[in-house]
mmCIF file of C-alpha atoms in Angstrom:
data_model
loop_
_atom_site.group_PDB
_atom_site.id
_atom_site.type_symbol
_atom_site.label_atom_id
_atom_site.label_comp_id
_atom_site.label_asym_id
_atom_site.label_seq_id
_atom_site.Cartn_x
_atom_site.Cartn_y
_atom_site.Cartn_z
ATOM 1 C CA MET A 1 -8.333 -4.071 -0.218
ATOM 2 C CA THR A 2 -7.310 -7.942 0.236
ATOM 3 C CA SER A 3 -9.067 -10.357 2.597
ATOM 4 C CA ARG A 4 -5.687 -10.816 5.084
ATOM 5 C CA LEU A 5 -4.860 -6.670 5.147
ATOM 6 C CA ARG A 6 -8.552 -6.090 5.740
ATOM 7 C CA GLU A 7 -8.055 -8.600 8.495
ATOM 8 C CA ALA A 8 -5.265 -7.545 9.363
ATOM 9 C CA LEU A 9 -6.903 -3.700 10.244
ATOM 10 C CA ARG A 10 -9.027 -5.350 11.712
ATOM 11 C CA ASP A 11 -6.620 -6.432 13.973
ATOM 12 C CA HIS A 12 -5.247 -3.401 14.842
ATOM 13 C CA ALA A 13 -9.002 -1.349 15.274
ATOM 14 C CA ALA A 14 -9.540 -4.085 18.431
ATOM 15 C CA ALA A 15 -5.776 -4.187 20.132
ATOM 16 C CA PHE A 16 -6.103 -0.181 19.969
ATOM 17 C CA ARG A 17 -8.920 1.371 19.164
ATOM 18 C CA LEU A 18 -9.403 1.523 23.563
ATOM 19 C CA ALA A 19 -6.320 2.396 24.544
ATOM 20 C CA THR A 20 -5.153 5.164 26.573
ATOM 21 C CA TYR A 21 -2.579 6.721 27.549
ATOM 22 C CA LYS A 22 -1.903 9.069 30.445
ATOM 23 C CA GLY A 23 -5.406 9.014 30.692
ATOM 24 C CA LYS A 24 -6.223 9.918 27.020
ATOM 25 C CA ARG A 25 -6.821 7.779 23.466
ATOM 26 C CA SER A 26 -4.675 8.854 21.141
ATOM 27 C CA GLU A 27 -6.301 10.280 17.771
ATOM 28 C CA TRP A 28 -4.317 8.588 15.274
ATOM 29 C CA VAL A 29 -4.648 4.956 13.669
ATOM 30 C CA PHE A 30 -1.383 3.960 13.787
ATOM 31 C CA HIS A 31 0.467 5.636 16.707
ATOM 32 C CA HIS A 32 2.848 4.878 18.831
ATOM 33 C CA PRO A 33 1.943 1.377 21.868
ATOM 34 C CA THR A 34 4.960 2.662 24.242
ATOM 35 C CA SER A 35 7.116 5.821 24.402
ATOM 36 C CA LEU A 36 11.082 4.904 23.383
ATOM 37 C CA ARG A 37 13.702 7.052 23.210
ATOM 38 C CA THR A 38 12.107 9.791 20.524
ATOM 39 C CA ALA A 39 8.547 9.013 20.286
ATOM 40 C CA LYS A 40 5.334 9.186 23.170
ATOM 41 C CA ALA A 41 3.114 7.159 24.154
ATOM 42 C CA GLY A 42 -0.052 7.609 21.581
ATOM 43 C CA GLU A 43 1.590 9.904 19.231
ATOM 44 C CA ARG A 44 1.717 9.296 15.153
ATOM 45 C CA ILE A 45 4.058 7.105 13.987
ATOM 46 C CA GLN A 46 6.133 9.549 11.777
ATOM 47 C CA THR A 47 7.537 7.005 9.363
ATOM 48 C CA LEU A 48 6.952 3.120 8.434
ATOM 49 C CA ARG A 49 10.452 3.011 7.380
ATOM 50 C CA ALA A 50 11.904 0.859 9.764
ATOM 51 C CA ALA A 51 8.807 -1.318 10.529
ATOM 52 C CA PHE A 52 9.040 -1.674 6.031
ATOM 53 C CA ALA A 53 12.746 -2.732 6.283
ATOM 54 C CA GLY A 54 12.145 -5.367 8.891
ATOM 55 C CA ALA A 55 9.115 -6.487 6.904
ATOM 56 C CA THR A 56 11.277 -6.912 4.010
ATOM 57 C CA LYS A 57 13.416 -8.758 5.709
ATOM 58 C CA ARG A 58 11.832 -11.054 7.280
ATOM 59 C CA ALA A 59 9.746 -12.299 4.117
ATOM 60 C CA LYS A 60 12.749 -12.447 2.309
ATOM 61 C CA LEU A 61 12.213 -9.621 -0.611
ATOM 62 C CA PRO A 62 14.752 -7.943 -2.663
ATOM 63 C CA ALA A 63 16.826 -5.889 0.142
ATOM 64 C CA ASP A 64 16.164 -2.503 -2.394
ATOM 65 C CA LEU A 65 12.966 -3.462 -2.273
ATOM 66 C CA ASN A 66 11.314 0.551 -0.553
ATOM 67 C CA GLN A 67 8.120 1.379 -0.023
ATOM 68 C CA HIS A 68 7.306 3.732 -3.331
ATOM 69 C CA ASP A 69 7.137 0.965 -5.217
ATOM 70 C CA LEU A 70 4.434 -0.633 -4.070
ATOM 71 C CA ARG A 71 2.614 2.113 -4.849
ATOM 72 C CA HIS A 72 4.081 2.520 -8.530
ATOM 73 C CA ARG A 73 2.692 -1.464 -8.710
ATOM 74 C CA ARG A 74 -0.704 -0.572 -7.327
ATOM 75 C CA VAL A 75 -0.457 1.737 -10.713
ATOM 76 C CA THR A 76 0.925 0.336 -12.749
ATOM 77 C CA THR A 77 -1.286 -2.585 -12.090
ATOM 78 C CA TRP A 78 -4.295 -0.565 -11.790
ATOM 79 C CA LEU A 79 -3.497 1.178 -15.063
ATOM 80 C CA ALA A 80 -3.513 -2.484 -16.821
ATOM 81 C CA GLU A 81 -6.690 -3.883 -15.881
ATOM 82 C CA GLY A 82 -8.389 -0.302 -17.702
ATOM 83 C CA LYS A 83 -9.335 1.190 -14.316
ATOM 84 C CA SER A 84 -9.970 4.887 -15.342
ATOM 85 C CA PRO A 85 -7.170 6.954 -14.913
ATOM 86 C CA VAL A 86 -8.857 9.840 -12.980
ATOM 87 C CA LEU A 87 -9.809 7.550 -10.270
ATOM 88 C CA VAL A 88 -6.321 6.291 -10.132
ATOM 89 C CA GLN A 89 -4.994 9.734 -9.813
ATOM 90 C CA LYS A 90 -7.739 10.675 -7.019
ATOM 91 C CA ALA A 91 -6.268 7.943 -5.271
ATOM 92 C CA MET A 92 -3.175 7.965 -5.531
ATOM 93 C CA GLY A 93 -3.154 11.421 -4.864
ATOM 94 C CA HIS A 94 -1.965 13.016 -8.519
ATOM 95 C CA ALA A 95 -2.294 16.573 -8.789
ATOM 96 C CA ASP A 96 -1.857 16.400 -12.313
ATOM 97 C CA LEU A 97 -3.434 14.275 -14.421
ATOM 98 C CA GLN A 98 0.190 13.587 -16.475
ATOM 99 C CA THR A 99 1.889 12.304 -13.782
ATOM 100 C CA THR A 100 -0.963 9.655 -13.498
ATOM 101 C CA MET A 101 0.014 8.691 -16.798
ATOM 102 C CA ARG A 102 3.102 8.785 -16.758
ATOM 103 C CA TYR A 103 3.244 5.148 -15.925
ATOM 104 C CA THR A 104 0.957 4.141 -18.950
ATOM 105 C CA HIS A 105 4.231 3.602 -21.284
ATOM 106 C CA LEU A 106 4.538 0.323 -18.500
ATOM 107 C CA VAL A 107 1.138 -0.968 -19.427
ATOM 108 C CA SER A 108 1.081 -2.875 -22.415
ATOM 109 C CA GLU A 109 -0.114 -6.622 -22.928
ATOM 110 C CA ASP A 110 3.752 -7.786 -22.947
ATOM 111 C CA LEU A 111 4.720 -6.174 -19.547
ATOM 112 C CA LEU A 112 0.624 -7.246 -18.034
ATOM 113 C CA ALA A 113 2.729 -10.460 -17.569
ATOM 114 C CA LEU A 114 4.617 -8.696 -14.210
ATOM 115 C CA VAL A 115 1.184 -7.868 -12.569
ATOM 116 C CA GLU A 116 -1.020 -10.276 -13.670
ATOM 117 C CA PRO A 117 -0.735 -14.410 -12.299
ATOM 118 C CA VAL A 118 -0.382 -16.536 -15.182
ATOM 119 C CA ASP A 119 -3.502 -18.332 -14.321
ATOM 120 C CA GLU A 120 -5.270 -15.189 -14.552
ATOM 121 C CA ARG A 121 -4.438 -14.221 -18.310
ATOM 122 C CA LYS A 122 -5.101 -17.909 -18.764
ATOM 123 C CA HIS A 123 -8.375 -17.659 -17.561
ATOM 124 C CA ARG A 124 -8.587 -13.824 -19.381
ATOM 125 C CA ALA A 125 -7.274 -14.704 -22.786
ATOM 126 C CA VAL A 126 -10.734 -17.588 -22.959
ATOM 127 C CA ALA A 127 -13.744 -15.672 -21.551
ATOM 128 C CA ASP A 128 -12.231 -12.990 -24.466
ATOM 129 C CA GLY A 129 -12.292 -15.783 -27.201
#
């Protein structure tokens, strides 16, 4: 988890952990803060699709980027870094190790450039001798 994400989660918890809706606290970490047409304040957020699309647009990322692309990148990055496939499987919730291992075809030294900044590759190359 990045320090920026950790800070954002702390801010979220500080803002909403004591919030009450009709006298009750929500049991959900991520919940609707106000009632809208299809959602009631305090209820669990069912999907982040609209929020993700808005954040993607504000960040000027490619319009075809979707949430699963981030999950795919995380698996590929972990495997490229040499993390244990069994631990990656567990973290991603894959029932079968073969599902996780499908990502290994993407993990080769020439593709590592896609998931690792140039400065880190140079540092690693120097360290490896």
